[in-house]
Amino acid sequence: MHVSTTKSLHARWRTLPVGKVQLTGGFWAEKQAINRRVSLRHGYRMLGQSGNLNNLRLAAGAGEGAYRGPVFMDSDVYKWLEAASLDLANAAGPAGADPELEALVNEVIALVAAAQQPDGYINSYYQVNKQPEDRWTNLDHDHELYCAGHLFEAAVAHHRATGERDLLDVACRFADCIDGVFGPGKRDGAPGHPEIELALVELYRETGEKRYLDLALFFIDARGKGRMRGYGRWGAAYHQDHVPVREASEVVGHAVRQLYLAAGVADAYLETGEQALMDALQRLWHDATARKMHLTGGYGARHEGEAFGHAYELPSDECYCETCAAIAAMMWNWRMLLATGDPRYADTLERSLYNGFLSGVSLDGQRYFYVNPLQSRGGIARPEWYGCACCPPNVMRQIALVGNYIATTDDMGVQLHQYASATIEATVGDKRVVLAMETRYPWEGHVHVTVAETGGGEWTLAFRVPGWCNHAALWLNGEIIAGGASDGNYVTLTRLWQPGDVVELDLEMRPRLTAPNPRVDAIRGSLAIERGPLVYCLEEEDQAAGVDLLDVRLAPDADLEAAWRDDLLGGVVTVTAEGYVADVRDWEAALYRPAPVLETVARPIKLVAVPYYAWANRTPGAMRVWIPTH
Amino acid sequence: MHVSTTKSLHARWRTLPVGKVQLTGGFWAEKQAINRRVSLRHGYRMLGQSGNLNNLRLAAGAGEGAYRGPVFMDSDVYKWLEAASLDLANAAGPAGADPELEALVNEVIALVAAAQQPDGYINSYYQVNKQPEDRWTNLDHDHELYCAGHLFEAAVAHHRATGERDLLDVACRFADCIDGVFGPGKRDGAPGHPEIELALVELYRETGEKRYLDLALFFIDARGKGRMRGYGRWGAAYHQDHVPVREASEVVGHAVRQLYLAAGVADAYLETGEQALMDALQRLWHDATARKMHLTGGYGARHEGEAFGHAYELPSDECYCETCAAIAAMMWNWRMLLATGDPRYADTLERSLYNGFLSGVSLDGQRYFYVNPLQSRGGIARPEWYGCACCPPNVMRQIALVGNYIATTDDMGVQLHQYASATIEATVGDKRVVLAMETRYPWEGHVHVTVAETGGGEWTLAFRVPGWCNHAALWLNGEIIAGGASDGNYVTLTRLWQPGDVVELDLEMRPRLTAPNPRVDAIRGSLAIERGPLVYCLEEEDQAAGVDLLDVRLAPDADLEAAWRDDLLGGVVTVTAEGYVADVRDWEAALYRPAPVLETVARPIKLVAVPYYAWANRTPGAMRVWIPTH
């Protein structure tokens, strides 16, 4: 999950090392505190209760009873290890060290190491239930390579966060084992669930071992030959095996598979610079964002197959929008941003981050959504874990990592992409630069940056102006230096910085109404409320008593009013709008009536919207993002 | 499928015996001719190729190779037998006898009889793959009782059509076997897939054996105890096992299961008159038709689980609308009509019959839809058979039976429900009545009935005025006797009939626009074209070159023009409307844009609509029923 492009030849921008961005307060620091204090502990308990840890113990020759859960149980352990490792890297910040968590991490690493077989292989499902000769016989469905990828990601994160090599050595031994099996002149085949591709590139970046990059490229090239049986209506397209990666132009099939694959291909591009890969990625990205993305930055229109639908098939109620798909999309967009410097990727990442991803976890950090619809008729609540528990530990690693999306560097300066109170240590050329950022983002659009250490010499500070922002202004030491209309790009300031220089960015943050592409049938005639990076929704609980969310209407020219509510949902800005409740009594007995149907009488009401990410944290009532206008 | 209420104590209306309605020409006679000449032959071949017949041979100790296909393969054989038997009953009409088909029927009956075990049990899957002690151990999923039900229906139909007892005796032996296993003081349990309930009631009606009725009631009462594991998000509701039948108020779970169950409960009511059953049926019917029915009379919003969705969840593209669900809904509505005499049930039956059911078969009779969406983005075509081939032989038996939906009797007279050129022989009290009906329905609303035999004495002739019809007129021997506005009911004429009396009914049949309930998000802001009982759709092929059906608009006050097109789709009335094509170039790069979005420039075009049932009989291009107005 953490990406290092510090040595990537084809990266436009370089990431900062783990730990070099420390959140100091505000929205994400609060999320990280809950992630550490509640979620990571809860995750460890659940991995124990659900059998994941016992499966590894069984593989190590200890443990009790039988293997439990689906074939990919190990991957949840690895995702948790990665999350906890990334959280340990946040110990340099105000949160401080967490020796108890560190002890849990070391205990689990020892368990993984004990499970590893002499030749480097690890997969508790195969070790417990199968024979060695069964390995790699069901690449389409059995997730051995997928689990390996998550091990590699965890190992890289742990090494970067702590400098310890123990898990990294385990990972390299397994990678060497796989490299001994697969590759040109060896066994052919691609994993049924992509993930190892991006993980092998990261393992290459961390170890310098080029065989790992080559193996990643091999798995990418092995895909698209129509060899996988696939699933249901999709056939091989379910596994993105219907067309070679370089020829793909549509995101199809299982959404998380497709998006992990795209992230891995972007990693390959960052190292190889192969234009055919970037061309394919840009075609896929256009298809994903201009035809198949929900407003929340969620992906996957269908429950069936956890899959992408047709272009413009974007139902609000029965969409899937798996939390893992939003995470995968962020991973992809972050790599595209690093490769190209195009702010559209940062905009798209931000849309998922604050909406379709963040809805995946409850405000208290111990309940999780797998599916994130944009409409509920009531009764939907987050469970505390899942039989297929891919999402909860994925949420944990994403939240632990979020500081890393804030800043990058190049030879000329520092780029700020996300806004959060944080200290940022960067290296520009040979200069050490330290920035202190303060902001109440996403609630307010004011960002205050103090240049604490300048490193001497001239360099450029760049601020992303989000695509949603129509008016931005930049101030240096109290004097305005840029402003006015923004075209959704970066505003820059190049100078010989002095310690204590203050740069302030003002992003106009008015609540706004958003209209859907008219090809999207499911939300025709409806509008959504957004403010800053946040998508809003109506929850039943906030409306006047007796209002059915099936019958609300929004005036298309409604005045929208934003207000901070300290007491609500952990503190949120609400948006209030003029609306109506339609009288639908004439329709009680009929679904269809002869046109024209006389306008229904509508009663004016105030509609109260809250941020989508915070929905379903109270009584599980009805909810809707898109509000009909008639 | 065929229902006999001639002795049902709680039937308001009595059905006519098999063979007493003979189609003499026009729409349905043509469908029946293709059904006999093409579909029934094709079905026999497919049952051979797919292994269904061989499975029965294997069960009989002959056959070759292994059992093939899903557990319910026998049911397809029984449905085909029922269809062919009902078709044999049509031999008394102009179609004449079909000795070749009769020979095939007898061959298959002999095969079924040979497969029957000494204790009466028949199920080729269990006989070939399992041991006798495995019987009835997986009622939730293994369809033994479902297959039995289809055998009983086939046997009853064959006996009614031919008077032969051979298949009926096989059925009774199996029913006795089941009755020896299940019931009070014996084994408890309900079938995972309802079907046997309605079949046992029919077997009771045909044999007079009250144990069969009691067993049907037992299975109905055994349901709703939450004992079935169910499926996915639905749990036990998937099998309608979550709540006792008498307490149910919503149609839920697998649509065909729910609707077959409802038909069986209606059969139970027809025999027992238990008000609690009728109350439940009416609640379910309201939920089905006022909240969960597509305009085509199709049911089942979701591919996942082949299931009902939420109330008002009615997507046009990803709905399921299984052909078997439309058939099941007709079976239910027909029984509700027989029980109550309420014309709403006939209206709803007619909606499925001409639309969501009839789309299930190609015009040439040898290709079948399982899923019947109301929108296609292209590429959807009917296959000639399915691995799970429940729908094709279900279509065959429905078409063979359709004449039976035309007329009923009571002590006072004859009721006409559906209009088709046909001769009708009915018994009113002790009077033999023969009617000759001529009509070009559904293309024209004129119906001409000659009373050929009166039976003497006074009786009443009733004509259904469909709910879609606003103006109806009735003429007797050339003189108008009733007319004007219709309230969707029956118009009646009571007199001392004279042979040769002519009654004519005129149903105004103008093309019309239909609006959806505003709670249905998926079709908000859209209208559909209907004419008479037919739902219309736009197919890409009929529009001007280059028009994308994603971008068409219908003027809400469009003039609609109907025209007979002899050369198109076997002869249809098309409807032409004023429309537009929206210019969506501004939206190429974006799914979402700040509101207000300026109106797109729209280019006027003529939209040409064809009957929905006839779609996908040419190049498999785009199609849509609901047309946006803006």
mmCIF file of C-alpha atoms in Angstrom, chain B residues 501-601:
data_model
loop_
_atom_site.group_PDB
_atom_site.id
_atom_site.type_symbol
_atom_site.label_atom_id
_atom_site.label_comp_id
_atom_site.label_asym_id
_atom_site.label_seq_id
_atom_site.Cartn_x
_atom_site.Cartn_y
_atom_site.Cartn_z
ATOM 1 C CA ASP B 501 -77.126 -13.994 -32.357
ATOM 2 C CA VAL B 502 -74.103 -11.783 -32.857
ATOM 3 C CA VAL B 503 -72.527 -9.739 -30.084
ATOM 4 C CA GLU B 504 -69.776 -7.298 -30.915
ATOM 5 C CA LEU B 505 -67.452 -5.597 -28.506
ATOM 6 C CA ASP B 506 -65.409 -2.547 -29.438
ATOM 7 C CA LEU B 507 -62.453 -1.753 -27.218
ATOM 8 C CA GLU B 508 -60.866 1.585 -28.032
ATOM 9 C CA MET B 509 -57.233 0.834 -28.687
ATOM 10 C CA ARG B 510 -55.222 4.020 -29.043
ATOM 11 C CA PRO B 511 -51.495 4.132 -28.383
ATOM 12 C CA ARG B 512 -50.904 5.745 -25.024
ATOM 13 C CA LEU B 513 -48.134 6.991 -22.759
ATOM 14 C CA THR B 514 -47.652 5.495 -19.324
ATOM 15 C CA ALA B 515 -45.944 7.142 -16.352
ATOM 16 C CA PRO B 516 -44.170 5.327 -13.497
ATOM 17 C CA ASN B 517 -44.724 5.668 -9.783
ATOM 18 C CA PRO B 518 -42.390 8.463 -8.642
ATOM 19 C CA ARG B 519 -40.842 6.152 -6.071
ATOM 20 C CA VAL B 520 -39.242 4.127 -8.850
ATOM 21 C CA ASP B 521 -35.850 5.808 -9.201
ATOM 22 C CA ALA B 522 -34.694 3.732 -12.158
ATOM 23 C CA ILE B 523 -37.284 5.153 -14.573
ATOM 24 C CA ARG B 524 -37.840 8.630 -13.143
ATOM 25 C CA GLY B 525 -38.577 11.223 -15.783
ATOM 26 C CA SER B 526 -39.398 8.577 -18.356
ATOM 27 C CA LEU B 527 -42.526 7.391 -20.137
ATOM 28 C CA ALA B 528 -43.448 4.162 -21.871
ATOM 29 C CA ILE B 529 -45.587 3.572 -24.938
ATOM 30 C CA GLU B 530 -48.420 1.047 -24.725
ATOM 31 C CA ARG B 531 -51.267 0.083 -27.018
ATOM 32 C CA GLY B 532 -53.997 -2.318 -25.977
ATOM 33 C CA PRO B 533 -52.387 -5.084 -23.930
ATOM 34 C CA LEU B 534 -48.989 -4.529 -25.538
ATOM 35 C CA VAL B 535 -46.013 -2.732 -24.048
ATOM 36 C CA TYR B 536 -43.837 -1.162 -26.722
ATOM 37 C CA CYS B 537 -40.097 -0.664 -26.937
ATOM 38 C CA LEU B 538 -37.605 1.129 -29.112
ATOM 39 C CA GLU B 539 -35.141 -1.056 -30.920
ATOM 40 C CA GLU B 540 -31.995 0.458 -32.380
ATOM 41 C CA GLU B 541 -32.708 -1.081 -35.760
ATOM 42 C CA ASP B 542 -35.912 0.903 -36.298
ATOM 43 C CA GLN B 543 -34.474 4.331 -35.527
ATOM 44 C CA ALA B 544 -32.574 6.711 -37.801
ATOM 45 C CA ALA B 545 -28.953 5.682 -38.407
ATOM 46 C CA GLY B 546 -26.536 6.662 -35.680
ATOM 47 C CA VAL B 547 -29.143 7.333 -32.995
ATOM 48 C CA ASP B 548 -27.879 6.059 -29.621
ATOM 49 C CA LEU B 549 -30.798 4.830 -27.508
ATOM 50 C CA LEU B 550 -28.987 6.147 -24.413
ATOM 51 C CA ASP B 551 -29.641 9.654 -25.721
ATOM 52 C CA VAL B 552 -33.200 9.573 -27.048
ATOM 53 C CA ARG B 553 -35.927 11.698 -25.525
ATOM 54 C CA LEU B 554 -39.701 11.504 -25.880
ATOM 55 C CA ALA B 555 -41.810 14.647 -25.977
ATOM 56 C CA PRO B 556 -44.266 14.277 -23.049
ATOM 57 C CA ASP B 557 -47.076 15.530 -25.278
ATOM 58 C CA ALA B 558 -45.950 13.534 -28.296
ATOM 59 C CA ASP B 559 -48.528 12.526 -30.891
ATOM 60 C CA LEU B 560 -48.535 8.771 -31.208
ATOM 61 C CA GLU B 561 -49.388 7.107 -34.485
ATOM 62 C CA ALA B 562 -50.179 3.427 -34.862
ATOM 63 C CA ALA B 563 -49.648 1.613 -38.171
ATOM 64 C CA TRP B 564 -49.936 -2.017 -39.243
ATOM 65 C CA ARG B 565 -46.702 -3.318 -40.733
ATOM 66 C CA ASP B 566 -47.263 -6.613 -42.462
ATOM 67 C CA ASP B 567 -43.574 -6.939 -43.343
ATOM 68 C CA LEU B 568 -42.154 -6.419 -39.866
ATOM 69 C CA LEU B 569 -41.574 -9.049 -37.187
ATOM 70 C CA GLY B 570 -44.227 -11.379 -38.533
ATOM 71 C CA GLY B 571 -46.736 -8.541 -38.744
ATOM 72 C CA VAL B 572 -47.088 -5.965 -35.981
ATOM 73 C CA VAL B 573 -48.622 -2.602 -35.258
ATOM 74 C CA THR B 574 -45.822 -0.065 -34.806
ATOM 75 C CA VAL B 575 -46.198 3.184 -32.891
ATOM 76 C CA THR B 576 -44.391 6.301 -34.051
ATOM 77 C CA ALA B 577 -43.749 9.256 -31.737
ATOM 78 C CA GLU B 578 -42.066 12.624 -31.853
ATOM 79 C CA GLY B 579 -38.762 12.535 -30.066
ATOM 80 C CA TYR B 580 -35.315 14.014 -29.809
ATOM 81 C CA VAL B 581 -31.724 12.986 -29.588
ATOM 82 C CA ALA B 582 -29.849 14.857 -26.870
ATOM 83 C CA ASP B 583 -26.367 16.140 -27.570
ATOM 84 C CA VAL B 584 -24.254 14.732 -24.746
ATOM 85 C CA ARG B 585 -20.793 15.677 -25.984
ATOM 86 C CA ASP B 586 -20.299 17.898 -22.922
ATOM 87 C CA TRP B 587 -20.574 14.778 -20.797
ATOM 88 C CA GLU B 588 -17.953 12.651 -22.535
ATOM 89 C CA ALA B 589 -15.329 13.267 -19.856
ATOM 90 C CA ALA B 590 -17.566 13.543 -16.815
ATOM 91 C CA LEU B 591 -20.173 11.622 -14.935
ATOM 92 C CA TYR B 592 -20.959 14.513 -12.606
ATOM 93 C CA ARG B 593 -20.989 18.270 -13.120
ATOM 94 C CA PRO B 594 -21.987 21.284 -11.041
ATOM 95 C CA ALA B 595 -25.674 22.125 -11.316
ATOM 96 C CA PRO B 596 -27.394 23.759 -13.051
ATOM 97 C CA VAL B 597 -26.352 22.077 -16.259
ATOM 98 C CA LEU B 598 -27.599 23.954 -19.313
ATOM 99 C CA GLU B 599 -30.116 22.087 -21.399
ATOM 100 C CA THR B 600 -28.455 20.034 -24.060
ATOM 101 C CA VAL B 601 -29.220 20.829 -27.664
#
